Coordinates of C-alpha atoms in Angstrom, one line a residue:
X342 CA 16.9 6.0 -42.9
X343 CA 16.6 2.4 -41.6
X344 CA 13.8 1.1 -39.5
X345 CA 16.1 0.8 -36.6
X346 CA 17.2 4.5 -36.9
X347 CA 13.6 5.5 -37.1
X348 CA 12.8 3.6 -33.9
X349 CA 15.7 5.1 -32.1
X350 CA 14.8 8.6 -33.3
X351 CA 11.3 8.0 -31.8
X352 CA 12.8 7.0 -28.5
X353 CA 15.0 10.1 -28.5
X354 CA 11.9 12.2 -28.9
X355 CA 10.3 10.5 -26.0
X356 CA 13.4 11.2 -23.9
X357 CA 13.4 14.9 -24.9
X358 CA 9.8 15.3 -23.8
X359 CA 9.9 13.2 -20.7
X360 CA 9.6 14.9 -17.2
X361 CA 12.8 13.4 -15.8
X362 CA 16.0 14.9 -14.3
X363 CA 18.2 16.6 -16.9
X364 CA 21.2 14.5 -16.0
X365 CA 19.3 11.3 -16.4
X366 CA 17.8 12.6 -19.7
X367 CA 21.4 13.2 -21.0
X368 CA 22.5 9.7 -20.0
X369 CA 19.5 8.2 -21.8
X370 CA 20.0 10.2 -24.9
X371 CA 23.7 9.2 -25.0
X372 CA 22.9 5.6 -24.6
X373 CA 20.3 5.5 -27.4
X374 CA 22.7 7.3 -29.7
X375 CA 25.2 4.6 -29.0
X376 CA 22.7 1.9 -29.9
X377 CA 22.8 3.2 -33.5
X378 CA 26.4 1.9 -33.7
X379 CA 25.2 -1.6 -32.7
X380 CA 22.8 -1.8 -35.6
X381 CA 23.2 -5.1 -37.4
X382 CA 25.3 -6.7 -34.6
X383 CA 24.1 -9.9 -32.9
X384 CA 23.7 -8.1 -29.6
X385 CA 21.6 -5.2 -30.9
X386 CA 18.1 -6.6 -30.2
X387 CA 18.9 -7.7 -26.7
X388 CA 20.5 -4.4 -25.9
X389 CA 17.7 -2.4 -27.5
X390 CA 15.0 -4.4 -25.6
X391 CA 16.8 -3.9 -22.3
X392 CA 17.0 -0.1 -22.8
X393 CA 13.4 0.2 -24.0
X394 CA 12.2 -1.6 -20.8
X395 CA 14.4 0.7 -18.8
X396 CA 13.2 3.9 -20.6
X397 CA 9.6 2.7 -20.0
X398 CA 10.2 2.6 -16.3
X399 CA 12.0 5.9 -16.2
X400 CA 9.3 7.9 -18.0
X401 CA 6.5 6.3 -16.0
X402 CA 7.9 7.5 -12.6
X403 CA 6.5 10.6 -10.8
X404 CA 9.8 12.5 -10.7
X405 CA 8.0 15.8 -10.2
X406 CA 4.3 14.8 -9.7
X407 CA 2.6 15.4 -6.4
X408 CA -1.0 15.6 -5.1
X409 CA -2.3 18.5 -3.1
X410 CA -2.6 17.7 0.6
X411 CA -6.2 18.1 2.0
X412 CA -5.5 18.2 5.7
X413 CA -9.0 19.2 6.9
X414 CA -9.2 17.8 10.4
X415 CA -13.0 17.7 10.5
X416 CA -13.0 15.7 7.3
X417 CA -10.3 13.4 8.6
X418 CA -12.3 12.8 11.8
X419 CA -15.4 12.0 9.7
X420 CA -13.5 9.5 7.5
X421 CA -12.1 7.8 10.6
X422 CA -15.6 7.5 12.2
X423 CA -17.0 6.3 8.9
X424 CA -14.4 3.5 8.4
X425 CA -13.6 2.4 12.0
X426 CA -15.8 1.7 15.0
X427 CA -14.4 2.5 18.4
X428 CA -10.6 2.8 18.6
X429 CA -10.9 6.3 20.1
X430 CA -7.4 6.4 21.5
X431 CA -6.0 5.3 18.1
X432 CA -8.1 7.9 16.2
X433 CA -6.9 10.6 18.6
X434 CA -3.3 9.7 18.0
X435 CA -3.9 9.8 14.2
X436 CA -5.6 13.2 14.4
X437 CA -2.8 14.6 16.6
X438 CA -0.3 13.3 14.0
X439 CA -2.2 14.9 11.2
X440 CA -2.5 18.2 13.1
X441 CA 1.2 18.5 13.5
X442 CA 1.6 17.8 9.8
X443 CA -1.0 20.5 8.9
X444 CA 0.7 23.1 11.1
X445 CA 4.1 22.4 9.4
X446 CA 2.6 22.6 5.9
X447 CA 0.7 25.8 6.8
X448 CA 4.0 27.3 7.9
X449 CA 5.6 26.2 4.7
X450 CA 7.9 23.7 6.5
X451 CA 7.2 20.9 4.0
X452 CA 10.8 19.7 4.3
X453 CA 10.3 18.9 8.0
X454 CA 6.9 17.3 7.7
X455 CA 8.2 13.8 7.0
X456 CA 10.9 14.1 9.7
X457 CA 8.3 13.1 12.4
X458 CA 8.6 9.5 13.7
X459 CA 7.0 7.0 11.4
X460 CA 3.6 5.6 12.7
X461 CA 3.9 1.9 13.3
X462 CA 0.6 0.2 14.1
X463 CA 1.3 -2.9 16.2
X464 CA -1.3 -5.7 16.9
X465 CA -2.7 -9.1 16.1
X466 CA -3.9 -10.1 12.6
X467 CA -7.2 -8.5 11.7
X468 CA -7.2 -5.7 14.2
X469 CA -7.4 -3.0 11.6
X470 CA -3.8 -2.0 11.1
X471 CA -3.9 -1.9 7.3
X472 CA -7.3 -0.3 6.9
X473 CA -6.5 2.6 9.3
X474 CA -3.3 3.2 7.3
X475 CA -5.2 3.5 4.0
X476 CA -7.7 5.7 5.8
X477 CA -4.9 8.1 6.8
X478 CA -4.0 8.4 3.1
X479 CA -7.6 9.0 2.2
X480 CA -8.0 11.7 4.9
X481 CA -4.9 13.5 3.5
X482 CA -6.0 13.2 -0.1
X483 CA -2.9 11.2 -1.0
X484 CA -2.5 8.2 -3.2
X485 CA -1.8 4.9 -1.3
X486 CA 0.3 1.8 -2.0
X487 CA 1.1 -1.2 0.1
X488 CA 4.3 -3.2 0.2
X489 CA 3.8 -6.6 1.9
X490 CA 6.8 -7.8 3.9
X491 CA 5.5 -11.2 5.0
X492 CA 8.0 -13.9 3.8
X493 CA 10.3 -11.3 2.2
X494 CA 13.8 -12.7 2.3
X495 CA 15.9 -10.7 -0.1
X496 CA 16.7 -7.0 0.1
X497 CA 16.6 -6.9 -3.7
X498 CA 12.8 -7.3 -3.4
X499 CA 12.9 -3.7 -2.1
X500 CA 16.0 -2.4 -3.9
X501 CA 15.6 -4.0 -7.4
X502 CA 18.2 -5.7 -9.6
X503 CA 20.7 -4.2 -11.9
X504 CA 19.3 -3.7 -15.4
X505 CA 22.2 -5.8 -16.7
X506 CA 20.5 -8.9 -15.5
X507 CA 18.0 -10.6 -17.8
X508 CA 14.4 -9.8 -16.8
X509 CA 15.6 -7.4 -14.1
X510 CA 13.1 -5.0 -12.7
X511 CA 12.9 -2.3 -10.0
X512 CA 12.2 -3.1 -6.4
X513 CA 8.8 -2.7 -4.6
X514 CA 9.5 0.9 -3.5
X515 CA 9.8 2.1 -7.1
X516 CA 6.9 0.0 -8.2
X517 CA 4.8 1.7 -5.5
X518 CA 5.7 5.1 -6.8
X519 CA 4.7 4.1 -10.3
X520 CA 1.5 2.7 -9.0
X521 CA 0.5 5.9 -7.2
X522 CA 1.9 8.3 -9.8
X523 CA 2.8 10.7 -6.9
X524 CA 6.1 11.4 -5.2
X525 CA 4.2 12.4 -2.0
X526 CA 2.1 9.3 -1.7
X527 CA 1.5 7.2 1.4
X528 CA 3.4 3.9 1.3
X529 CA 2.4 1.2 3.8
X530 CA 5.3 -1.1 4.9
X531 CA 3.0 -4.0 5.9
X532 CA 4.1 -6.5 8.6
X533 CA 7.7 -5.6 8.7
X534 CA 8.4 -8.1 11.5
X535 CA 7.5 -11.0 9.2
X536 CA 10.6 -11.0 7.0
X537 CA 12.6 -14.2 7.0
X538 CA 15.4 -14.7 9.5
X539 CA 18.0 -15.1 6.7
X540 CA 17.1 -11.8 5.1
X541 CA 16.2 -9.8 8.2
X542 CA 19.5 -7.9 8.8
X543 CA 19.9 -6.7 5.2
X544 CA 16.2 -5.9 4.8
X545 CA 16.3 -3.8 8.0
X546 CA 19.3 -2.0 6.6
X547 CA 17.2 -0.9 3.5
X548 CA 14.4 0.2 5.9
X549 CA 16.8 2.4 7.8
X550 CA 17.6 4.2 4.6
X551 CA 14.0 4.5 3.5
X552 CA 12.9 6.0 6.8
X553 CA 16.0 8.3 7.4
X554 CA 15.4 11.8 6.1
X555 CA 19.2 12.3 5.9
X556 CA 19.3 9.4 3.3
X557 CA 16.0 9.0 1.6
X558 CA 16.2 12.1 -0.5
X559 CA 18.5 10.3 -2.7
X560 CA 17.3 6.7 -2.6
X561 CA 18.9 4.6 -5.4
X562 CA 17.1 1.5 -6.7
X563 CA 19.6 -0.8 -8.4
X564 CA 17.5 -1.1 -11.5
X565 CA 16.8 2.6 -11.9
X566 CA 20.4 3.4 -11.0
X567 CA 19.6 7.1 -10.4
X568 CA 18.7 8.8 -7.1
X569 CA 14.9 9.3 -6.4
X570 CA 13.8 11.7 -3.8
X571 CA 11.6 9.9 -1.2
X572 CA 11.6 12.8 1.3
X573 CA 8.0 13.7 0.5
X574 CA 6.7 10.1 0.9
X575 CA 4.7 9.4 4.1
X576 CA 5.7 5.9 5.2
X577 CA 3.5 4.0 7.6
X578 CA 4.4 0.6 9.0
X579 CA 2.5 -2.3 10.6
X580 CA 3.7 -5.1 12.7
X581 CA 2.3 -8.0 14.7
X582 CA 4.9 -7.3 17.4
X583 CA 8.1 -5.3 17.8
X584 CA 10.5 -8.1 18.8
X585 CA 11.7 -8.8 15.3
X586 CA 12.2 -5.2 14.3
X587 CA 15.8 -3.9 14.4
X588 CA 16.5 -1.2 17.0
X589 CA 17.8 1.2 14.3
X590 CA 14.4 0.9 12.5
X591 CA 12.3 1.0 15.7
X592 CA 14.1 4.2 16.8
X593 CA 12.6 6.0 13.7
X594 CA 9.1 4.9 14.6
X595 CA 6.2 5.7 17.0
X596 CA 4.7 2.3 17.8
X597 CA 0.9 2.4 18.4
X598 CA -0.7 -0.6 20.0
X599 CA -3.9 -1.8 18.3
X600 CA -6.4 -3.3 20.8
X601 CA -8.1 -6.6 20.3
X602 CA -11.9 -6.6 19.7
X603 CA -14.4 -8.1 22.2
X604 CA -17.5 -9.9 20.9
X605 CA -19.8 -6.9 21.5
X606 CA -17.6 -4.7 19.4
X607 CA -17.4 -7.3 16.6
X608 CA -21.1 -7.6 16.5
X609 CA -21.5 -3.8 16.1
X610 CA -18.8 -3.7 13.4
X611 CA -20.4 -6.6 11.6
X612 CA -23.9 -5.0 11.6
X613 CA -23.0 -1.4 10.9
X614 CA -19.9 -1.6 8.7
X615 CA -19.1 -5.1 7.4
X616 CA -22.4 -6.5 6.2
X617 CA -23.4 -3.3 4.3
X618 CA -20.0 -3.1 2.6
X619 CA -20.0 -6.8 1.7
X620 CA -23.5 -6.6 0.3
X621 CA -22.5 -3.7 -1.8
X622 CA -19.4 -5.4 -3.1
X623 CA -21.3 -8.6 -3.9
X624 CA -24.1 -6.8 -5.8
X625 CA -26.8 -8.2 -3.5
X626 CA -29.8 -5.8 -3.4
X627 CA -30.6 -3.7 -0.2
X628 CA -32.9 -5.6 2.1
X629 CA -32.3 -9.0 0.5
X630 CA -30.6 -10.3 3.6
X631 CA -31.8 -9.8 7.2
X632 CA -29.8 -11.3 10.1
X633 CA -31.6 -11.7 13.4
X634 CA -29.8 -10.1 16.4
X635 CA -29.6 -13.4 18.2
X636 CA -27.6 -14.9 15.3
X637 CA -24.6 -12.5 15.4
X638 CA -23.1 -14.3 18.5
X639 CA -22.7 -17.4 16.4
X640 CA -21.4 -15.5 13.4
X641 CA -18.8 -13.8 15.5
X642 CA -17.5 -17.1 16.9
X643 CA -18.0 -19.8 14.4
X644 CA -14.7 -21.5 15.4
X645 CA -14.0 -20.0 18.8
X646 CA -12.3 -16.8 19.9
X647 CA -10.4 -14.6 17.4
X648 CA -9.0 -11.2 18.5
X649 CA -9.2 -9.7 15.0
X650 CA -11.9 -9.2 12.4
X651 CA -10.7 -11.4 9.5
X652 CA -12.6 -14.5 10.6
X653 CA -15.8 -12.5 11.0
X654 CA -15.3 -10.9 7.5
X655 CA -14.7 -14.3 5.9
X656 CA -17.8 -15.7 7.6
X657 CA -20.1 -12.8 6.6
X658 CA -18.7 -12.9 3.1
X659 CA -19.4 -16.6 2.9
X660 CA -23.0 -16.1 4.0
X661 CA -23.5 -13.3 1.4
X662 CA -22.0 -15.4 -1.4
X663 CA -24.3 -18.4 -0.6
X664 CA -27.3 -16.1 -0.7
X665 CA -26.2 -14.4 -3.9
X666 CA -26.2 -17.7 -5.6
X667 CA -29.6 -18.6 -4.3
X668 CA -30.9 -15.2 -5.6
X669 CA -29.4 -15.8 -9.0
X670 CA -30.9 -19.4 -9.1
X671 CA -34.3 -17.9 -8.4
X672 CA -34.8 -19.6 -5.1
X673 CA -36.1 -16.4 -3.4
X674 CA -35.5 -12.6 -3.4
X675 CA -35.2 -12.1 0.3
X676 CA -33.6 -14.2 3.1
X677 CA -33.9 -14.0 6.8
X678 CA -31.1 -15.7 8.9
X679 CA -32.4 -17.0 12.2
X680 CA -31.1 -19.1 15.0
X681 CA -33.0 -22.0 13.4
X682 CA -31.5 -21.8 9.9
X683 CA -28.1 -20.2 10.5
X684 CA -26.2 -23.5 10.3
X685 CA -27.1 -24.0 6.7
X686 CA -25.4 -20.7 5.9
X687 CA -22.4 -21.2 8.1
X688 CA -21.6 -24.7 6.8

């Protein structure tokens, strides 16, 4: 038996054991059997490489893998309180949404669970849209993936390219499924209003298919070229505004307006949530940095008003990194930031 025949035999064994739809298994087996006939031809290696890449994608997708939902409302409430300060109206809406899902699951109406309108968090940059979406996934015990739409101009970014093209690969939806390894994951469609003007209409057309329960149970990526059931995926969307979202897409959503933060709220978030998290992420020991209360007003507004939290996060992160370096250089073990010395850390 030749080396090529040996390799093809190995791939046929992989196909036989793979957890994939039977029809797709038969197509793959047939194609690899046909590859034997090309052995020795100039086109063999390119064809073999193409189908090996394709097989790798097929066997790595969660065709039948799911995670168990953990819709404990008390736990969900605790997670929301732990990760987000204030936003009580938003939290209530999320808990109401999860309650409806739990009731349907408890009544074994799983097929109708994802027919509810898609949550779409609308608000300025940095108001917590993305983080509250990942929190929903955590509260449900589901795996989470994010698809960024900012600057997207080609529907093939979502849909993939035919495997007949050199270097073709699946679209971002299929990639999210492989990342999460779960067909009932949570997928965040992030900033869907920020696609390019040229690609808006065609991208919105793909979104309609993704979000429509009558269509998404047989979503076909151009690369995979076989229907994948997305009906168990929980899609969540974010947007800076709703003006640039097609009506057909908006009709399938429940827009939830995210409020802007006032300075007092930012200070509380900075103290209770942001600083402890950034210290932990940076490896700075507990108690190494103390920030006087009077300093927070300057930290919150280093460059003027900002409705979101990203400027504050960048500022706090910059302060912590400066001090991390000073600790490593042996300058001191503890640092107190006061109104008198804050400028040296903000610069």
